[in-house]
Amino acid sequence: MNLTDHKHMKIIKVKDKHEGAKKAFDLIKEALQNDAEVFGLATGSTPETLYKELRESDLDFTDKIAVNLDEYIGLSADHPQSYSTFMNDQLFKAKPFKETHIPDGLAEEQVETERYNAILDSNPIDVQILGIGTNAHIGFNEPGTPFDTDTHKVSLTDATIEANKHNFSSANDVPRFAYSMGIKSIMSAKKIILLAYGENKAEAIANTVNGPVTERVPSSILQKHPDVVLIVDEAAASKL
Ligand code: GLP
């Protein structure tokens, strides 16, 4: 492992997603020791090794609050491919929280975005876990999303549908829309831990760290956050 400081970003290079999970786990444990209460959580395959570490640990979240980034529109919470089901299986069944919040994929747009923004307002996030899309999206904030958005309805790009289709029978079954926390909400988190593994994330990571801060690269805004830890394996770090 080695550490590099880049602007405010602390970059931790790890061997693989297992070592990455251990580093992220240590940061979460430290946050708990410092009385963190609200955890912003992410879906996708990237945080799976971290959730395994958490499931198998003795950490206690029963008086903590989880707020997830996003959910597909059109899927009910108990749909097998919903992010709600993912979170229950990956973490919440094994590690119950006092409260868990995920956007409701069946709710009407205005009602749901207002409801979720109110949840975020009353539960300021202490630690936000993030993955990253190959096009540098964070949450489901696709390239071009204004940096000052809060929770909103997203039209998923073809690249994202392609990248996420492995969880569905075919690309046609992937929902075209999602609700996502906005970039403004993500940037309000006190601490952000961004995880990225694999060669297909290398360009997004290079643009995140060294590229211009532009809405074309949603994750580039993280350069402006005071406490970001980037945990990357060698392949994801290969273009840094
Ligand atoms: C989805 C999620 C993101 C996630 C991204 C990458 O689009 N909404 O939160 O970071 O996928 O997924 P993976 O970790 O499977 O590469």
Tab-separated table of C-alpha atoms in Angstrom, residues 4-236:
chain	number	residue	atom	x	y	z
A	4	THR	CA	-0.239	10.112	-1.751
A	5	ASP	CA	-1.767	13.465	-0.960
A	6	HIS	CA	-3.416	15.189	-3.870
A	7	LYS	CA	-5.024	18.540	-3.091
A	8	HIS	CA	-7.529	17.431	-0.457
A	9	MET	CA	-7.710	13.894	-1.769
A	10	LYS	CA	-5.886	11.230	0.091
A	11	ILE	CA	-5.142	8.371	-2.272
A	12	ILE	CA	-4.665	4.894	-0.842
A	13	LYS	CA	-3.367	2.398	-3.367
A	14	VAL	CA	-4.140	-1.202	-2.547
A	15	LYS	CA	-3.368	-4.591	-4.041
A	16	ASP	CA	-6.963	-5.598	-4.672
A	17	LYS	CA	-10.605	-5.165	-3.612
A	18	HIS	CA	-10.028	-7.234	-0.493
A	19	GLU	CA	-7.257	-5.008	0.819
A	20	GLY	CA	-9.368	-2.014	-0.267
A	21	ALA	CA	-12.290	-3.304	1.788
A	22	LYS	CA	-10.053	-3.608	4.851
A	23	LYS	CA	-8.852	-0.003	4.468
A	24	ALA	CA	-12.413	1.266	4.086
A	25	PHE	CA	-13.488	-0.851	7.036
A	26	ASP	CA	-10.799	0.749	9.224
A	27	LEU	CA	-12.036	4.218	8.249
A	28	ILE	CA	-15.607	3.283	9.131
A	29	LYS	CA	-14.497	1.838	12.447
A	30	GLU	CA	-12.617	5.051	13.192
A	31	ALA	CA	-15.696	7.109	12.275
A	32	LEU	CA	-17.801	5.035	14.684
A	33	GLN	CA	-15.256	5.681	17.424
A	34	ASN	CA	-15.689	9.379	16.657
A	35	ASP	CA	-19.463	9.073	17.062
A	36	ALA	CA	-20.454	9.172	13.395
A	37	GLU	CA	-24.195	8.600	13.192
A	38	VAL	CA	-25.251	8.823	9.571
A	39	PHE	CA	-23.689	6.639	6.887
A	40	GLY	CA	-24.272	7.350	3.220
A	41	LEU	CA	-24.154	4.016	1.427
A	42	ALA	CA	-23.651	2.947	-2.168
A	43	THR	CA	-24.632	-0.010	-4.313
A	44	GLY	CA	-22.863	-1.662	-7.254
A	45	SER	CA	-20.324	-4.465	-7.124
A	46	THR	CA	-17.521	-2.241	-5.790
A	47	PRO	CA	-18.627	-1.947	-2.133
A	48	GLU	CA	-19.479	-5.663	-1.864
A	49	THR	CA	-16.142	-6.633	-0.286
A	50	LEU	CA	-16.530	-3.794	2.229
A	51	TYR	CA	-20.048	-4.941	3.132
A	52	LYS	CA	-18.687	-8.463	3.644
A	53	GLU	CA	-16.085	-7.081	6.073
A	54	LEU	CA	-18.827	-5.207	7.908
A	55	ARG	CA	-21.167	-8.246	8.025
A	56	GLU	CA	-18.432	-10.396	9.480
A	57	SER	CA	-17.306	-7.791	12.016
A	58	ASP	CA	-18.505	-7.059	15.512
A	59	LEU	CA	-19.305	-3.430	14.659
A	60	ASP	CA	-22.696	-2.303	15.913
A	61	PHE	CA	-24.968	-0.070	13.823
A	62	THR	CA	-28.194	-0.502	15.795
A	63	ASP	CA	-28.251	3.167	16.790
A	64	LYS	CA	-27.015	4.446	13.405
A	65	ILE	CA	-28.764	5.728	10.306
A	66	ALA	CA	-28.103	4.620	6.725
A	67	VAL	CA	-29.020	6.793	3.752
A	68	ASN	CA	-28.527	5.289	0.297
A	69	LEU	CA	-27.561	7.156	-2.833
A	70	ASP	CA	-30.080	5.951	-5.342
A	71	GLU	CA	-32.761	3.566	-6.602
A	72	TYR	CA	-34.115	2.509	-9.982
A	73	ILE	CA	-37.475	4.002	-10.893
A	74	GLY	CA	-40.133	1.374	-11.508
A	75	LEU	CA	-38.749	-1.284	-9.197
A	76	SER	CA	-40.513	-1.968	-5.912
A	77	ALA	CA	-38.370	-2.186	-2.788
A	78	ASP	CA	-38.735	-5.993	-2.760
A	79	HIS	CA	-37.899	-6.433	-6.466
A	80	PRO	CA	-34.878	-8.783	-6.744
A	81	GLN	CA	-32.832	-6.158	-8.649
A	82	SER	CA	-33.784	-3.156	-6.538
A	83	TYR	CA	-31.057	-1.410	-4.589
A	84	SER	CA	-33.225	-1.888	-1.530
A	85	THR	CA	-32.986	-5.682	-1.934
A	86	PHE	CA	-29.256	-5.356	-2.604
A	87	MET	CA	-28.708	-3.436	0.639
A	88	ASN	CA	-30.815	-5.841	2.681
A	89	ASP	CA	-28.866	-8.824	1.357
A	90	GLN	CA	-25.437	-7.210	1.463
A	91	LEU	CA	-25.686	-5.500	4.832
A	92	PHE	CA	-28.902	-4.677	6.647
A	93	LYS	CA	-30.076	-8.241	7.402
A	94	ALA	CA	-26.757	-9.020	9.041
A	95	LYS	CA	-26.161	-5.534	10.480
A	96	PRO	CA	-29.383	-3.831	11.431
A	97	PHE	CA	-29.427	-0.022	11.575
A	98	LYS	CA	-31.846	2.104	13.601
A	99	GLU	CA	-33.128	3.600	10.334
A	100	THR	CA	-32.378	2.882	6.700
A	101	HIS	CA	-33.425	5.168	3.857
A	102	ILE	CA	-33.462	4.449	0.123
A	103	PRO	CA	-35.466	6.332	-2.496
A	104	ASP	CA	-38.799	4.679	-3.315
A	105	GLY	CA	-38.668	3.598	-6.948
A	106	LEU	CA	-42.465	3.500	-7.184
A	107	ALA	CA	-43.162	6.951	-5.781
A	108	GLU	CA	-44.105	9.975	-7.843
A	109	GLU	CA	-41.208	12.280	-8.767
A	110	GLN	CA	-42.027	15.462	-6.897
A	111	VAL	CA	-43.239	13.694	-3.773
A	112	GLU	CA	-40.202	11.441	-3.659
A	113	THR	CA	-37.523	14.027	-4.357
A	114	GLU	CA	-38.985	16.300	-1.673
A	115	ARG	CA	-39.299	13.443	0.797
A	116	TYR	CA	-35.704	12.356	0.216
A	117	ASN	CA	-34.312	15.885	0.449
A	118	ALA	CA	-36.078	16.289	3.791
A	119	ILE	CA	-34.471	13.049	5.005
A	120	LEU	CA	-31.051	14.324	3.927
A	121	ASP	CA	-31.638	17.699	5.570
A	122	SER	CA	-32.463	16.136	8.902
A	123	ASN	CA	-29.702	13.508	8.683
A	124	PRO	CA	-26.426	15.164	7.686
A	125	ILE	CA	-24.096	12.456	6.410
A	126	ASP	CA	-20.954	11.799	8.423
A	127	VAL	CA	-19.365	9.278	6.074
A	128	GLN	CA	-20.355	8.747	2.452
A	129	ILE	CA	-19.255	5.600	0.622
A	130	LEU	CA	-19.037	5.999	-3.159
A	131	GLY	CA	-18.327	3.818	-6.142
A	132	ILE	CA	-17.810	5.349	-9.567
A	133	GLY	CA	-19.224	4.651	-13.003
A	134	THR	CA	-16.910	4.145	-15.992
A	135	ASN	CA	-18.174	7.551	-17.190
A	136	ALA	CA	-17.280	9.034	-13.770
A	137	HIS	CA	-20.840	9.184	-12.483
A	138	ILE	CA	-21.303	9.174	-8.716
A	139	GLY	CA	-24.590	7.968	-7.296
A	140	PHE	CA	-26.528	8.123	-10.549
A	141	ASN	CA	-25.347	11.644	-11.363
A	142	GLU	CA	-24.487	11.255	-15.013
A	143	PRO	CA	-22.106	13.567	-16.945
A	144	GLY	CA	-23.730	16.962	-17.434
A	145	THR	CA	-25.609	16.965	-14.109
A	146	PRO	CA	-25.262	20.422	-12.541
A	147	PHE	CA	-23.085	20.365	-9.439
A	148	ASP	CA	-25.734	22.140	-7.380
A	149	THR	CA	-28.489	19.517	-7.723
A	150	ASP	CA	-30.124	17.761	-4.816
A	151	THR	CA	-32.245	14.600	-5.125
A	152	HIS	CA	-33.577	14.302	-8.656
A	153	LYS	CA	-34.899	11.989	-11.335
A	154	VAL	CA	-32.168	10.788	-13.679
A	155	SER	CA	-32.353	9.493	-17.205
A	156	LEU	CA	-29.677	6.798	-17.290
A	157	THR	CA	-27.154	6.922	-20.114
A	158	ASP	CA	-26.711	3.993	-22.502
A	159	ALA	CA	-23.219	3.472	-21.042
A	160	THR	CA	-24.655	3.070	-17.544
A	161	ILE	CA	-27.398	0.728	-18.736
A	162	GLU	CA	-24.759	-1.348	-20.532
A	163	ALA	CA	-22.513	-1.380	-17.446
A	164	ASN	CA	-25.340	-2.404	-15.114
A	165	LYS	CA	-27.075	-4.967	-17.327
A	166	HIS	CA	-25.209	-7.927	-15.784
A	167	ASN	CA	-27.633	-7.750	-12.874
A	168	PHE	CA	-30.622	-8.137	-15.208
A	169	SER	CA	-31.636	-10.730	-17.815
A	170	SER	CA	-30.882	-8.247	-20.603
A	171	ALA	CA	-30.182	-4.542	-21.215
A	172	ASN	CA	-33.902	-4.190	-22.066
A	173	ASP	CA	-34.798	-5.071	-18.490
A	174	VAL	CA	-32.622	-2.343	-16.960
A	175	PRO	CA	-34.813	0.568	-15.854
A	176	ARG	CA	-34.220	3.758	-17.887
A	177	PHE	CA	-34.652	6.113	-14.943
A	178	ALA	CA	-33.537	6.379	-11.357
A	179	TYR	CA	-33.804	8.631	-8.348
A	180	SER	CA	-30.445	9.820	-7.104
A	181	MET	CA	-29.079	11.993	-4.375
A	182	GLY	CA	-27.615	15.013	-6.118
A	183	ILE	CA	-24.015	16.103	-6.211
A	184	LYS	CA	-24.777	18.875	-3.734
A	185	SER	CA	-26.081	16.290	-1.258
A	186	ILE	CA	-23.007	14.086	-1.759
A	187	MET	CA	-20.686	17.068	-1.288
A	188	SER	CA	-22.393	17.899	2.030
A	189	ALA	CA	-21.052	14.685	3.593
A	190	LYS	CA	-18.358	15.327	6.181
A	191	LYS	CA	-16.119	12.590	4.853
A	192	ILE	CA	-16.214	10.757	1.526
A	193	ILE	CA	-14.648	7.387	0.779
A	194	LEU	CA	-14.513	6.617	-2.941
A	195	LEU	CA	-13.707	3.034	-3.915
A	196	ALA	CA	-12.603	1.967	-7.387
A	197	TYR	CA	-11.240	-1.337	-8.627
A	198	GLY	CA	-10.291	-2.551	-12.079
A	199	GLU	CA	-8.889	-1.239	-15.329
A	200	ASN	CA	-12.271	-0.065	-16.618
A	201	LYS	CA	-12.274	2.596	-13.858
A	202	ALA	CA	-8.743	3.875	-14.611
A	203	GLU	CA	-9.757	6.711	-16.903
A	204	ALA	CA	-12.572	7.878	-14.614
A	205	ILE	CA	-10.141	7.884	-11.688
A	206	ALA	CA	-7.476	9.816	-13.617
A	207	ASN	CA	-10.095	12.418	-14.585
A	208	THR	CA	-11.389	12.556	-11.006
A	209	VAL	CA	-7.973	13.307	-9.568
A	210	ASN	CA	-6.112	15.214	-12.270
A	211	GLY	CA	-8.719	16.452	-14.709
A	212	PRO	CA	-10.416	19.831	-14.710
A	213	VAL	CA	-13.388	20.215	-12.379
A	214	THR	CA	-16.228	19.991	-14.850
A	215	GLU	CA	-19.817	18.797	-14.894
A	216	ARG	CA	-18.787	16.525	-17.773
A	217	VAL	CA	-16.884	14.503	-15.131
A	218	PRO	CA	-19.249	14.406	-12.140
A	219	SER	CA	-16.647	12.942	-9.745
A	220	SER	CA	-14.181	15.779	-10.510
A	221	ILE	CA	-16.107	17.948	-8.021
A	222	LEU	CA	-14.575	15.807	-5.271
A	223	GLN	CA	-11.349	17.810	-5.753
A	224	LYS	CA	-13.205	20.591	-3.933
A	225	HIS	CA	-14.236	18.510	-0.929
A	226	PRO	CA	-12.037	18.892	2.172
A	227	ASP	CA	-11.978	15.214	3.212
A	228	VAL	CA	-11.979	12.629	0.439
A	229	VAL	CA	-10.208	9.303	0.689
A	230	LEU	CA	-9.792	7.490	-2.582
A	231	ILE	CA	-9.123	3.758	-2.291
A	232	VAL	CA	-7.945	2.311	-5.595
A	233	ASP	CA	-6.360	-0.911	-6.717
A	234	GLU	CA	-3.373	-0.912	-9.078
A	235	ALA	CA	-5.512	-1.288	-12.197
A	236	ALA	CA	-7.822	1.609	-11.289
